[in-house]
Short mmCIF file of N, CA and C in Angstrom, two decimals:
data_model
loop_
_atom_site.label_atom_id
_atom_site.label_comp_id
_atom_site.label_asym_id
_atom_site.label_seq_id
_atom_site.Cartn_x
_atom_site.Cartn_y
_atom_site.Cartn_z
N MET A 1 -54.86 27.06 -100.41
CA MET A 1 -53.73 26.19 -100.19
C MET A 1 -53.77 24.99 -101.12
N SER A 2 -54.96 24.48 -101.41
CA SER A 2 -55.05 23.35 -102.31
C SER A 2 -54.58 23.72 -103.71
N SER A 3 -54.73 24.97 -104.11
CA SER A 3 -54.25 25.37 -105.44
C SER A 3 -52.74 25.31 -105.52
N VAL A 4 -52.07 25.58 -104.40
CA VAL A 4 -50.61 25.50 -104.37
C VAL A 4 -50.18 24.05 -104.53
N ILE A 5 -50.86 23.15 -103.83
CA ILE A 5 -50.54 21.73 -103.93
C ILE A 5 -50.81 21.22 -105.33
N GLU A 6 -51.97 21.61 -105.90
CA GLU A 6 -52.31 21.16 -107.25
C GLU A 6 -51.29 21.66 -108.26
N SER A 7 -50.86 22.91 -108.13
CA SER A 7 -49.89 23.42 -109.09
C SER A 7 -48.55 22.71 -108.93
N GLU A 8 -48.18 22.37 -107.70
CA GLU A 8 -46.94 21.64 -107.50
C GLU A 8 -47.03 20.23 -108.07
N LEU A 9 -48.18 19.60 -107.94
CA LEU A 9 -48.35 18.26 -108.46
C LEU A 9 -48.34 18.23 -109.99
N THR A 10 -48.84 19.28 -110.62
CA THR A 10 -48.86 19.31 -112.07
C THR A 10 -47.56 19.82 -112.66
N ASP A 11 -46.75 20.45 -111.86
CA ASP A 11 -45.45 20.93 -112.33
C ASP A 11 -44.59 19.73 -112.71
N SER A 12 -44.16 19.66 -113.96
CA SER A 12 -43.43 18.49 -114.44
C SER A 12 -42.09 18.30 -113.76
N SER A 13 -41.45 19.37 -113.32
CA SER A 13 -40.15 19.21 -112.65
C SER A 13 -40.31 18.54 -111.30
N SER A 14 -41.38 18.85 -110.58
CA SER A 14 -41.58 18.20 -109.28
C SER A 14 -41.96 16.73 -109.48
N VAL A 15 -42.67 16.42 -110.55
CA VAL A 15 -43.02 15.04 -110.84
C VAL A 15 -41.74 14.27 -111.15
N ARG A 16 -40.85 14.86 -111.92
CA ARG A 16 -39.59 14.20 -112.24
C ARG A 16 -38.76 13.98 -110.98
N ARG A 17 -38.72 14.98 -110.09
CA ARG A 17 -37.98 14.82 -108.84
C ARG A 17 -38.57 13.70 -108.01
N PHE A 18 -39.90 13.62 -107.97
CA PHE A 18 -40.56 12.57 -107.21
C PHE A 18 -40.24 11.20 -107.81
N ARG A 19 -40.29 11.10 -109.12
CA ARG A 19 -40.01 9.82 -109.77
C ARG A 19 -38.57 9.39 -109.54
N SER A 20 -37.64 10.32 -109.66
CA SER A 20 -36.24 9.93 -109.46
C SER A 20 -35.99 9.56 -108.01
N ALA A 21 -36.67 10.21 -107.07
CA ALA A 21 -36.50 9.85 -105.66
C ALA A 21 -37.11 8.48 -105.38
N SER A 22 -38.26 8.19 -105.99
CA SER A 22 -38.89 6.90 -105.74
C SER A 22 -38.12 5.77 -106.38
N THR A 23 -37.51 5.99 -107.54
CA THR A 23 -36.74 4.92 -108.16
C THR A 23 -35.43 4.71 -107.43
N ALA A 24 -34.91 5.72 -106.79
CA ALA A 24 -33.67 5.55 -106.03
C ALA A 24 -33.91 4.65 -104.83
N THR A 25 -35.06 4.78 -104.19
CA THR A 25 -35.33 3.93 -103.03
C THR A 25 -35.65 2.51 -103.46
N VAL A 26 -36.26 2.34 -104.62
CA VAL A 26 -36.59 1.00 -105.09
C VAL A 26 -35.32 0.19 -105.36
N SER A 27 -34.30 0.82 -105.90
CA SER A 27 -33.08 0.10 -106.22
C SER A 27 -32.36 -0.43 -104.99
N SER A 28 -32.58 0.18 -103.83
CA SER A 28 -31.93 -0.32 -102.62
C SER A 28 -32.77 -1.37 -101.90
N CYS A 29 -33.96 -1.66 -102.40
CA CYS A 29 -34.83 -2.67 -101.80
C CYS A 29 -34.40 -4.06 -102.28
N PRO A 30 -34.82 -5.12 -101.56
CA PRO A 30 -34.51 -6.49 -102.01
C PRO A 30 -35.07 -6.75 -103.40
N THR A 31 -34.46 -7.64 -104.11
CA THR A 31 -34.87 -7.98 -105.46
C THR A 31 -36.25 -8.64 -105.45
N ILE A 32 -37.07 -8.28 -106.41
CA ILE A 32 -38.40 -8.86 -106.52
C ILE A 32 -38.43 -9.71 -107.79
N SER A 33 -38.85 -10.95 -107.66
CA SER A 33 -38.90 -11.85 -108.81
C SER A 33 -40.14 -11.58 -109.64
N ASN A 34 -40.28 -12.34 -110.71
CA ASN A 34 -41.44 -12.18 -111.58
C ASN A 34 -42.74 -12.51 -110.88
N LYS A 35 -42.70 -13.33 -109.86
CA LYS A 35 -43.90 -13.73 -109.13
C LYS A 35 -44.18 -12.82 -107.95
N ASN A 36 -43.52 -11.66 -107.89
CA ASN A 36 -43.68 -10.66 -106.83
C ASN A 36 -43.35 -11.19 -105.44
N LYS A 37 -42.43 -12.11 -105.37
CA LYS A 37 -41.96 -12.61 -104.08
C LYS A 37 -40.55 -12.09 -103.86
N LEU A 38 -40.24 -11.78 -102.62
CA LEU A 38 -38.89 -11.31 -102.31
C LEU A 38 -37.92 -12.47 -102.41
N GLN A 39 -36.79 -12.24 -103.04
CA GLN A 39 -35.77 -13.26 -103.13
C GLN A 39 -34.81 -13.09 -101.96
N LYS A 40 -34.59 -14.14 -101.23
CA LYS A 40 -33.65 -14.10 -100.12
C LYS A 40 -32.25 -14.34 -100.67
N PRO A 41 -31.26 -13.70 -100.08
CA PRO A 41 -29.90 -13.97 -100.54
C PRO A 41 -29.54 -15.43 -100.27
N HIS A 42 -28.78 -16.02 -101.18
CA HIS A 42 -28.40 -17.42 -101.04
C HIS A 42 -27.41 -17.57 -99.89
N ARG A 43 -27.66 -18.57 -99.05
CA ARG A 43 -26.76 -18.84 -97.93
C ARG A 43 -25.95 -20.08 -98.23
N LYS A 44 -24.77 -20.07 -97.72
CA LYS A 44 -23.89 -21.22 -97.89
C LYS A 44 -24.45 -22.40 -97.10
N SER A 45 -24.41 -23.57 -97.69
CA SER A 45 -24.88 -24.76 -96.99
C SER A 45 -23.98 -24.99 -95.78
N SER A 46 -24.59 -25.21 -94.64
CA SER A 46 -23.78 -25.29 -93.43
C SER A 46 -23.94 -26.63 -92.71
N SER A 47 -24.30 -27.68 -93.43
CA SER A 47 -24.41 -28.97 -92.76
C SER A 47 -23.01 -29.50 -92.44
N LEU A 48 -22.92 -30.13 -91.32
CA LEU A 48 -21.63 -30.66 -90.87
C LEU A 48 -21.33 -31.98 -91.57
N PRO A 49 -20.06 -32.32 -91.69
CA PRO A 49 -19.71 -33.62 -92.28
C PRO A 49 -20.30 -34.77 -91.47
N ALA A 50 -20.61 -35.86 -92.14
CA ALA A 50 -21.24 -37.01 -91.49
C ALA A 50 -20.39 -37.55 -90.35
N GLU A 51 -19.06 -37.57 -90.52
CA GLU A 51 -18.17 -38.08 -89.45
C GLU A 51 -18.27 -37.21 -88.21
N THR A 52 -18.40 -35.91 -88.42
CA THR A 52 -18.51 -34.98 -87.29
C THR A 52 -19.82 -35.20 -86.55
N VAL A 53 -20.91 -35.37 -87.30
CA VAL A 53 -22.22 -35.60 -86.69
C VAL A 53 -22.21 -36.90 -85.90
N GLU A 54 -21.60 -37.93 -86.45
CA GLU A 54 -21.49 -39.21 -85.74
C GLU A 54 -20.73 -39.05 -84.43
N TYR A 55 -19.62 -38.32 -84.48
CA TYR A 55 -18.81 -38.06 -83.29
C TYR A 55 -19.62 -37.33 -82.23
N LEU A 56 -20.34 -36.28 -82.64
CA LEU A 56 -21.13 -35.49 -81.69
C LEU A 56 -22.28 -36.30 -81.10
N LYS A 57 -22.95 -37.10 -81.93
CA LYS A 57 -24.03 -37.95 -81.42
C LYS A 57 -23.49 -38.98 -80.44
N ALA A 58 -22.34 -39.56 -80.77
CA ALA A 58 -21.74 -40.55 -79.87
C ALA A 58 -21.38 -39.91 -78.53
N TRP A 59 -20.86 -38.69 -78.58
CA TRP A 59 -20.51 -37.99 -77.33
C TRP A 59 -21.77 -37.73 -76.53
N MET A 60 -22.79 -37.22 -77.19
CA MET A 60 -24.02 -36.84 -76.50
C MET A 60 -24.75 -38.05 -75.91
N MET A 61 -24.72 -39.18 -76.59
CA MET A 61 -25.45 -40.37 -76.14
C MET A 61 -24.61 -41.31 -75.29
N SER A 62 -23.37 -40.97 -75.05
CA SER A 62 -22.54 -41.84 -74.21
C SER A 62 -23.10 -41.88 -72.79
N PRO A 63 -22.95 -42.99 -72.09
CA PRO A 63 -23.53 -43.13 -70.75
C PRO A 63 -23.13 -42.01 -69.78
N GLU A 64 -21.95 -41.49 -69.92
CA GLU A 64 -21.51 -40.44 -69.00
C GLU A 64 -22.08 -39.07 -69.32
N HIS A 65 -22.63 -38.88 -70.55
CA HIS A 65 -23.15 -37.56 -70.94
C HIS A 65 -24.64 -37.53 -71.22
N VAL A 66 -25.28 -38.68 -71.38
CA VAL A 66 -26.68 -38.70 -71.79
C VAL A 66 -27.60 -38.01 -70.76
N ALA A 67 -27.28 -38.11 -69.50
CA ALA A 67 -28.11 -37.47 -68.47
C ALA A 67 -27.89 -35.96 -68.41
N HIS A 68 -26.70 -35.52 -68.80
CA HIS A 68 -26.37 -34.09 -68.75
C HIS A 68 -25.51 -33.75 -69.99
N PRO A 69 -26.16 -33.53 -71.15
CA PRO A 69 -25.42 -33.34 -72.41
C PRO A 69 -24.90 -31.91 -72.61
N TYR A 70 -24.18 -31.41 -71.63
CA TYR A 70 -23.61 -30.07 -71.69
C TYR A 70 -22.09 -30.19 -71.52
N PRO A 71 -21.33 -30.07 -72.61
CA PRO A 71 -19.88 -30.21 -72.48
C PRO A 71 -19.26 -29.03 -71.73
N THR A 72 -18.24 -29.33 -70.95
CA THR A 72 -17.50 -28.28 -70.25
C THR A 72 -16.63 -27.56 -71.28
N GLU A 73 -16.01 -26.47 -70.86
CA GLU A 73 -15.12 -25.73 -71.76
C GLU A 73 -13.98 -26.61 -72.24
N GLN A 74 -13.47 -27.43 -71.34
CA GLN A 74 -12.38 -28.33 -71.69
C GLN A 74 -12.85 -29.39 -72.70
N GLU A 75 -14.05 -29.92 -72.48
CA GLU A 75 -14.61 -30.90 -73.42
C GLU A 75 -14.89 -30.26 -74.78
N LYS A 76 -15.36 -29.02 -74.76
CA LYS A 76 -15.60 -28.32 -76.02
C LYS A 76 -14.30 -28.16 -76.80
N SER A 77 -13.24 -27.79 -76.13
CA SER A 77 -11.94 -27.64 -76.79
C SER A 77 -11.49 -28.96 -77.40
N GLN A 78 -11.70 -30.06 -76.68
CA GLN A 78 -11.30 -31.37 -77.19
C GLN A 78 -12.16 -31.76 -78.40
N ILE A 79 -13.45 -31.51 -78.32
CA ILE A 79 -14.35 -31.84 -79.44
C ILE A 79 -13.97 -31.02 -80.67
N MET A 80 -13.69 -29.72 -80.48
CA MET A 80 -13.31 -28.87 -81.61
C MET A 80 -12.00 -29.35 -82.23
N ALA A 81 -11.05 -29.76 -81.41
CA ALA A 81 -9.78 -30.27 -81.92
C ALA A 81 -9.98 -31.58 -82.68
N ASP A 82 -10.86 -32.44 -82.19
CA ASP A 82 -11.10 -33.74 -82.82
C ASP A 82 -11.89 -33.62 -84.13
N THR A 83 -12.82 -32.67 -84.19
CA THR A 83 -13.71 -32.58 -85.35
C THR A 83 -13.35 -31.48 -86.33
N GLY A 84 -12.65 -30.45 -85.87
CA GLY A 84 -12.29 -29.33 -86.75
C GLY A 84 -13.39 -28.31 -86.93
N ILE A 85 -14.44 -28.34 -86.10
CA ILE A 85 -15.50 -27.34 -86.22
C ILE A 85 -15.23 -26.19 -85.27
N GLU A 86 -15.90 -25.07 -85.50
CA GLU A 86 -15.73 -23.88 -84.68
C GLU A 86 -16.66 -23.93 -83.47
N LEU A 87 -16.37 -23.10 -82.49
CA LEU A 87 -17.16 -23.07 -81.25
C LEU A 87 -18.62 -22.75 -81.54
N LYS A 88 -18.89 -21.80 -82.43
CA LYS A 88 -20.27 -21.43 -82.75
C LYS A 88 -21.03 -22.62 -83.35
N GLN A 89 -20.38 -23.36 -84.25
CA GLN A 89 -21.01 -24.54 -84.84
C GLN A 89 -21.29 -25.59 -83.77
N LEU A 90 -20.33 -25.80 -82.89
CA LEU A 90 -20.48 -26.78 -81.82
C LEU A 90 -21.63 -26.41 -80.89
N THR A 91 -21.64 -25.17 -80.48
CA THR A 91 -22.69 -24.68 -79.57
C THR A 91 -24.06 -24.82 -80.23
N ASN A 92 -24.18 -24.39 -81.48
CA ASN A 92 -25.47 -24.49 -82.18
C ASN A 92 -25.91 -25.94 -82.35
N TRP A 93 -24.97 -26.84 -82.64
CA TRP A 93 -25.33 -28.24 -82.80
C TRP A 93 -25.92 -28.79 -81.50
N PHE A 94 -25.27 -28.50 -80.37
CA PHE A 94 -25.77 -29.00 -79.09
C PHE A 94 -27.12 -28.38 -78.74
N VAL A 95 -27.30 -27.10 -78.98
CA VAL A 95 -28.59 -26.46 -78.70
C VAL A 95 -29.70 -27.12 -79.52
N ASN A 96 -29.45 -27.30 -80.81
CA ASN A 96 -30.47 -27.90 -81.68
C ASN A 96 -30.76 -29.35 -81.32
N ASN A 97 -29.74 -30.12 -80.99
CA ASN A 97 -29.95 -31.54 -80.73
C ASN A 97 -30.48 -31.83 -79.33
N ARG A 98 -30.27 -30.95 -78.41
CA ARG A 98 -30.90 -31.15 -77.10
C ARG A 98 -32.40 -30.92 -77.18
N LYS A 99 -32.83 -30.09 -78.12
CA LYS A 99 -34.26 -29.83 -78.32
C LYS A 99 -34.97 -31.03 -78.94
N ARG A 100 -34.23 -31.80 -79.73
CA ARG A 100 -34.85 -32.90 -80.49
C ARG A 100 -34.89 -34.16 -79.72
#
């Protein structure tokens, strides 16, 4: 049986098939830089405008909300209308800032 494997390994057509199959999988892998580190795709900067952050901090630290900084659905709608941010951004901002 080992002679069959050896003959298949030395057969140039099977080597070519193996090489073309291995290079096909490499091309679908993430890009590798010269330093052999994976390059992450660039993400859009997602920091909120300073005025929006000030508004959210003021809401969170106001005397009526500081003890319980969880806006109701109605308050979320008002904040989104006032600041122009989306619900996901608003929710993430509150989650991150309650931790800090």
